[in-house]
PDB file of C-alpha atoms in Angstrom:
ATOM      1  CA  MET A  30      26.295 126.093 129.789  1.00  0.00           C
ATOM      2  CA  ARG A  31      29.914 127.128 129.305  1.00  0.00           C
ATOM      3  CA  ARG A  32      30.182 130.592 131.289  1.00  0.00           C
ATOM      4  CA  VAL A  33      28.150 132.896 133.243  1.00  0.00           C
ATOM      5  CA  THR A  34      29.190 136.416 133.569  1.00  0.00           C
ATOM      6  CA  LEU A  35      27.730 138.624 136.211  1.00  0.00           C
ATOM      7  CA  LEU A  36      27.282 142.460 136.413  1.00  0.00           C
ATOM      8  CA  TRP A  37      27.691 143.984 139.652  1.00  0.00           C
ATOM      9  CA  HIS A  38      26.545 147.443 141.234  1.00  0.00           C
ATOM     10  CA  ASP A  39      28.581 147.395 144.535  1.00  0.00           C
ATOM     11  CA  GLU A  40      27.465 144.433 146.231  1.00  0.00           C
ATOM     12  CA  ARG A  41      24.800 143.620 144.304  1.00  0.00           C
ATOM     13  CA  PRO A  42      24.158 141.637 140.903  1.00  0.00           C
ATOM     14  CA  ILE A  43      22.513 143.593 138.271  1.00  0.00           C
ATOM     15  CA  GLY A  44      22.972 141.583 135.174  1.00  0.00           C
ATOM     16  CA  ILE A  45      23.706 138.026 133.664  1.00  0.00           C
ATOM     17  CA  CYS A  46      25.261 136.832 130.538  1.00  0.00           C
ATOM     18  CA  VAL A  47      24.965 132.943 129.970  1.00  0.00           C
ATOM     19  CA  PHE A  48      27.028 131.203 127.462  1.00  0.00           C
ATOM     20  CA  ALA A  49      26.229 127.828 126.045  1.00  0.00           C
ATOM     21  CA  ALA A  50      27.538 125.279 123.466  1.00  0.00           C
ATOM     22  CA  PRO A  51      26.223 126.015 120.017  1.00  0.00           C
ATOM     23  CA  ALA A  52      23.771 123.902 117.898  1.00  0.00           C
ATOM     24  CA  ALA A  53      25.055 121.901 115.387  1.00  0.00           C
ATOM     25  CA  ALA A  54      23.241 123.328 112.512  1.00  0.00           C
ATOM     26  CA  LEU A  55      22.250 126.731 111.933  1.00  0.00           C
ATOM     27  CA  ARG A  56      21.527 127.853 108.391  1.00  0.00           C
ATOM     28  CA  PRO A  57      22.536 131.697 108.919  1.00  0.00           C
ATOM     29  CA  ARG A  58      25.680 130.815 110.565  1.00  0.00           C
ATOM     30  CA  HIS A  59      26.470 128.098 107.431  1.00  0.00           C
ATOM     31  CA  ARG A  60      25.722 131.050 104.949  1.00  0.00           C
ATOM     32  CA  TYR A  61      27.766 133.713 106.785  1.00  0.00           C
ATOM     33  CA  PHE A  62      30.749 131.385 106.979  1.00  0.00           C
ATOM     34  CA  GLY A  63      30.284 129.231 103.873  1.00  0.00           C
ATOM     35  CA  LEU A  64      30.107 126.107 105.635  1.00  0.00           C
ATOM     36  CA  THR A  65      28.404 122.962 104.989  1.00  0.00           C
ATOM     37  CA  PRO A  66      27.298 121.067 108.145  1.00  0.00           C
ATOM     38  CA  GLN A  67      28.924 117.645 108.729  1.00  0.00           C
ATOM     39  CA  PRO A  68      27.516 115.346 111.211  1.00  0.00           C
ATOM     40  CA  ASN A  69      31.014 113.888 112.541  1.00  0.00           C
ATOM     41  CA  PRO A  70      32.574 114.359 115.685  1.00  0.00           C
ATOM     42  CA  LEU A  71      35.486 116.315 114.257  1.00  0.00           C
ATOM     43  CA  TYR A  72      33.364 119.020 112.939  1.00  0.00           C
ATOM     44  CA  LEU A  73      31.454 119.215 115.957  1.00  0.00           C
ATOM     45  CA  LYS A  74      34.604 119.072 118.314  1.00  0.00           C
ATOM     46  CA  ARG A  75      35.944 122.153 116.183  1.00  0.00           C
ATOM     47  CA  LEU A  76      32.805 123.890 116.440  1.00  0.00           C
ATOM     48  CA  ASN A  77      32.684 123.742 120.132  1.00  0.00           C
ATOM     49  CA  GLU A  78      36.180 124.963 120.534  1.00  0.00           C
ATOM     50  CA  GLN A  79      35.728 127.913 118.013  1.00  0.00           C
ATOM     51  CA  LEU A  80      31.993 129.260 118.970  1.00  0.00           C
ATOM     52  CA  TRP A  81      29.809 129.559 122.034  1.00  0.00           C
ATOM     53  CA  VAL A  82      26.126 130.853 122.082  1.00  0.00           C
ATOM     54  CA  LEU A  83      24.957 133.862 124.301  1.00  0.00           C
ATOM     55  CA  ALA A  84      22.101 132.104 125.300  1.00  0.00           C
ATOM     56  CA  ARG A  85      20.678 134.618 127.705  1.00  0.00           C
ATOM     57  CA  VAL A  86      20.982 138.007 128.896  1.00  0.00           C
ATOM     58  CA  VAL A  87      19.334 139.636 131.688  1.00  0.00           C
ATOM     59  CA  LEU A  88      19.324 142.830 133.123  1.00  0.00           C
ATOM     60  CA  HIS A  89      17.893 144.141 136.415  1.00  0.00           C
ATOM     61  CA  PRO A  90      14.852 146.471 135.320  1.00  0.00           C
ATOM     62  CA  THR A  91      16.213 149.409 137.264  1.00  0.00           C
ATOM     63  CA  TYR A  92      19.183 149.517 135.164  1.00  0.00           C
ATOM     64  CA  ARG A  93      17.492 149.077 131.686  1.00  0.00           C
ATOM     65  CA  GLY A  94      17.448 151.984 129.161  1.00  0.00           C
ATOM     66  CA  ALA A  95      20.759 153.449 130.548  1.00  0.00           C
ATOM     67  CA  GLY A  96      22.806 151.804 127.631  1.00  0.00           C
ATOM     68  CA  LEU A  97      24.260 149.124 130.084  1.00  0.00           C
ATOM     69  CA  ALA A  98      23.322 146.166 128.094  1.00  0.00           C
ATOM     70  CA  ALA A  99      25.478 146.636 124.924  1.00  0.00           C
ATOM     71  CA  ALA A 100      28.495 147.590 127.027  1.00  0.00           C
ATOM     72  CA  PHE A 101      27.966 144.576 129.145  1.00  0.00           C
ATOM     73  CA  VAL A 102      27.531 142.183 126.378  1.00  0.00           C
ATOM     74  CA  ARG A 103      30.483 143.611 124.469  1.00  0.00           C
ATOM     75  CA  GLN A 104      32.852 142.988 127.498  1.00  0.00           C
ATOM     76  CA  ALA A 105      31.287 139.632 128.447  1.00  0.00           C
ATOM     77  CA  CYS A 106      32.074 138.442 124.815  1.00  0.00           C
ATOM     78  CA  GLN A 107      35.571 139.926 124.697  1.00  0.00           C
ATOM     79  CA  ASP A 108      36.333 137.927 128.086  1.00  0.00           C
ATOM     80  CA  CYS A 109      35.560 134.497 126.493  1.00  0.00           C
ATOM     81  CA  PRO A 110      38.130 132.563 125.288  1.00  0.00           C
ATOM     82  CA  VAL A 111      36.856 131.729 121.952  1.00  0.00           C
ATOM     83  CA  PRO A 112      36.981 133.702 118.767  1.00  0.00           C
ATOM     84  CA  TRP A 113      33.165 133.879 117.812  1.00  0.00           C
ATOM     85  CA  ILE A 114      29.975 134.368 119.685  1.00  0.00           C
ATOM     86  CA  GLU A 115      26.584 133.912 118.014  1.00  0.00           C
ATOM     87  CA  THR A 116      23.102 134.824 119.393  1.00  0.00           C
ATOM     88  CA  LEU A 117      19.791 134.243 118.215  1.00  0.00           C
ATOM     89  CA  SER A 118      16.877 136.901 119.522  1.00  0.00           C
ATOM     90  CA  ALA A 119      13.396 136.715 118.837  1.00  0.00           C
ATOM     91  CA  LEU A 120      13.022 140.519 119.379  1.00  0.00           C
ATOM     92  CA  GLY A 121      16.319 141.467 117.689  1.00  0.00           C
ATOM     93  CA  HIS A 122      14.572 143.847 115.007  1.00  0.00           C
ATOM     94  CA  LEU A 123      12.846 145.833 117.824  1.00  0.00           C
ATOM     95  CA  HIS A 124      15.525 146.183 120.325  1.00  0.00           C
ATOM     96  CA  PRO A 125      19.008 146.002 118.168  1.00  0.00           C
ATOM     97  CA  PHE A 126      21.226 146.144 121.386  1.00  0.00           C
ATOM     98  CA  PHE A 127      23.094 142.983 120.174  1.00  0.00           C
ATOM     99  CA  GLU A 128      24.215 145.278 117.123  1.00  0.00           C
ATOM    100  CA  ARG A 129      25.139 148.101 119.443  1.00  0.00           C
ATOM    101  CA  ALA A 130      27.260 145.578 121.515  1.00  0.00           C
ATOM    102  CA  GLY A 131      29.009 144.762 117.928  1.00  0.00           C
ATOM    103  CA  PHE A 132      27.288 141.922 116.651  1.00  0.00           C
ATOM    104  CA  VAL A 133      26.578 141.563 113.089  1.00  0.00           C
ATOM    105  CA  ARG A 134      23.260 140.201 111.810  1.00  0.00           C
ATOM    106  CA  ALA A 135      23.902 137.363 109.638  1.00  0.00           C
ATOM    107  CA  GLY A 136      20.204 136.514 108.879  1.00  0.00           C
ATOM    108  CA  VAL A 137      16.600 135.926 109.624  1.00  0.00           C
ATOM    109  CA  VAL A 138      15.301 132.417 110.732  1.00  0.00           C
ATOM    110  CA  ARG A 139      11.831 132.473 109.970  1.00  0.00           C
ATOM    111  CA  LYS A 140       9.000 129.656 110.326  1.00  0.00           C
ATOM    112  CA  ASP A 141       7.099 130.844 107.249  1.00  0.00           C
ATOM    113  CA  ARG A 142       4.877 127.544 106.963  1.00  0.00           C
ATOM    114  CA  PRO A 143       4.174 124.951 109.606  1.00  0.00           C
ATOM    115  CA  LEU A 144       5.833 121.508 109.618  1.00  0.00           C
ATOM    116  CA  SER A 145       4.379 118.458 107.689  1.00  0.00           C
ATOM    117  CA  PRO A 146       3.776 115.580 109.588  1.00  0.00           C
ATOM    118  CA  ARG A 147       6.849 114.315 108.036  1.00  0.00           C
ATOM    119  CA  GLY A 148       8.603 117.449 109.603  1.00  0.00           C
ATOM    120  CA  TYR A 149       7.185 116.699 112.982  1.00  0.00           C
ATOM    121  CA  ALA A 150       8.607 113.021 112.647  1.00  0.00           C
ATOM    122  CA  ARG A 151      12.057 114.107 111.968  1.00  0.00           C
ATOM    123  CA  ILE A 152      11.895 116.293 114.995  1.00  0.00           C
ATOM    124  CA  TYR A 153      11.156 112.961 117.315  1.00  0.00           C
ATOM    125  CA  GLY A 154      13.483 110.917 115.233  1.00  0.00           C
ATOM    126  CA  ASN A 155      10.813 108.764 113.706  1.00  0.00           C
ATOM    127  CA  ARG A 156       8.946 109.287 110.360  1.00  0.00           C
ATOM    128  CA  ARG A 157       5.762 107.239 111.556  1.00  0.00           C
ATOM    129  CA  LEU A 158       3.698 109.411 113.528  1.00  0.00           C
ATOM    130  CA  THR A 159      -0.169 109.144 113.741  1.00  0.00           C
ATOM    131  CA  ALA A 160      -2.298 111.903 112.903  1.00  0.00           C
ATOM    132  CA  ALA A 161      -3.344 112.539 116.609  1.00  0.00           C
ATOM    133  CA  THR A 162       0.223 112.971 117.711  1.00  0.00           C
ATOM    134  CA  CYS A 163       0.633 115.464 114.944  1.00  0.00           C
ATOM    135  CA  ARG A 164      -2.151 117.478 115.945  1.00  0.00           C
ATOM    136  CA  LYS A 165      -0.888 117.399 119.468  1.00  0.00           C
ATOM    137  CA  SER A 166       2.608 118.560 118.433  1.00  0.00           C
ATOM    138  CA  ARG A 167       1.049 121.804 116.515  1.00  0.00           C
TER     139      ARG A 167
END
């Protein structure tokens, strides 16, 4: 966790934005910036210095729908000491409040097909998984 920003109404916290370190590899980010992912320490250091992830946004249910979320996210991002903020949203196509907050949609991550047993092995850092382990992973 890099930073937590709270939104207050009088003495009561009503919202929170949680910022975290970015994933080393994210295909839409690499396409957007024209980058090639590099698994070396300097690349990761520079990535962490220039980019954070808005990992979580929560607004108290009483205050939802009033247009506060976009303004809160915009201000929380402006207060961050890094030039770039990214976020991933499973429901971004239904509730585009990140775009109202100033974010630009850089791509869509899809899981069109299930991972092969070899793909599951990569997740666990091993290419020799049993059929039973692959079934359990699904």
